[in-house]
Amino acid sequence: MNNNTQERLTAAELDIMLCLWKYTQPVRTARLLEDLRPVHSWTLSTLKVLLGRLEEKGYVQVTRQGRFTLYQPLVAEAEYRRRETGGLLHRFFGGSPQKLVASLVEDGSLTGEDIAALEAILRKAREDHADENL
């Protein structure tokens, strides 16, 4: 598969990608295992299997450097977040951002600080949208 696929990541695969996205250079397997140790008690072979799946799905590039195997993301974190957010909106809220926000309000999930931050985001979006129409 290639990196244009819409295939979703499992929770374990996402944990690996979140780790990879922190680095600007290709990362050795041992570094990933060390970084993931607080969350997962994986063996090196388990991590390699998961990284192989990520390669098959087109999410990571694998290169060999001497005796080391290096991994780097092929899909940007922002791109994956956009894809997942869009999927969430369509699957649960019929594509409606308003329904998503209404759900958060109804659940009591938003704090006063959250509401203020969302108001600022929406205010900026309104200003940006108004600038586009000039």
Steps between C-alpha positions, in 0.01 A plus 500: 500500500607859465481801724183623327298220654220577739582198714466583868764425757448266792557646846844336517596627155387849593719491811798419279413775252460756781851404609641522146339839437709646785819448301627696200752231401457125442488308829659170603284216627674506838411870548135432421493207741650718773254784434202265501606305810299718746183415307567151362705206622568381145794286401719610213339237276149628580603855412656380175178320404299816561750712308475251213123546494547878495737461206247279316229760559725772360543695822873450554811473290759246604867546415805301594814674620769245561366265765226745606145527373360852489138610483343827399139601442368530145173655618512831687328518837282792387389305192403198708316717754301669220410160356391361836309815595313490171419134552379566854276783381346286226464179702351648816368845412386480138784729396375779727753687715204661679374160612847412630518817709140456615589148616793635703273764656226247579755264657626779724848437360589864444651713774474878508859508375408269210206720405716815505762329282235382254351849485845640413549235231158573350559875515827459307331268249225760447762773444698280259182414313403868479848583362458237227178666384659844451 
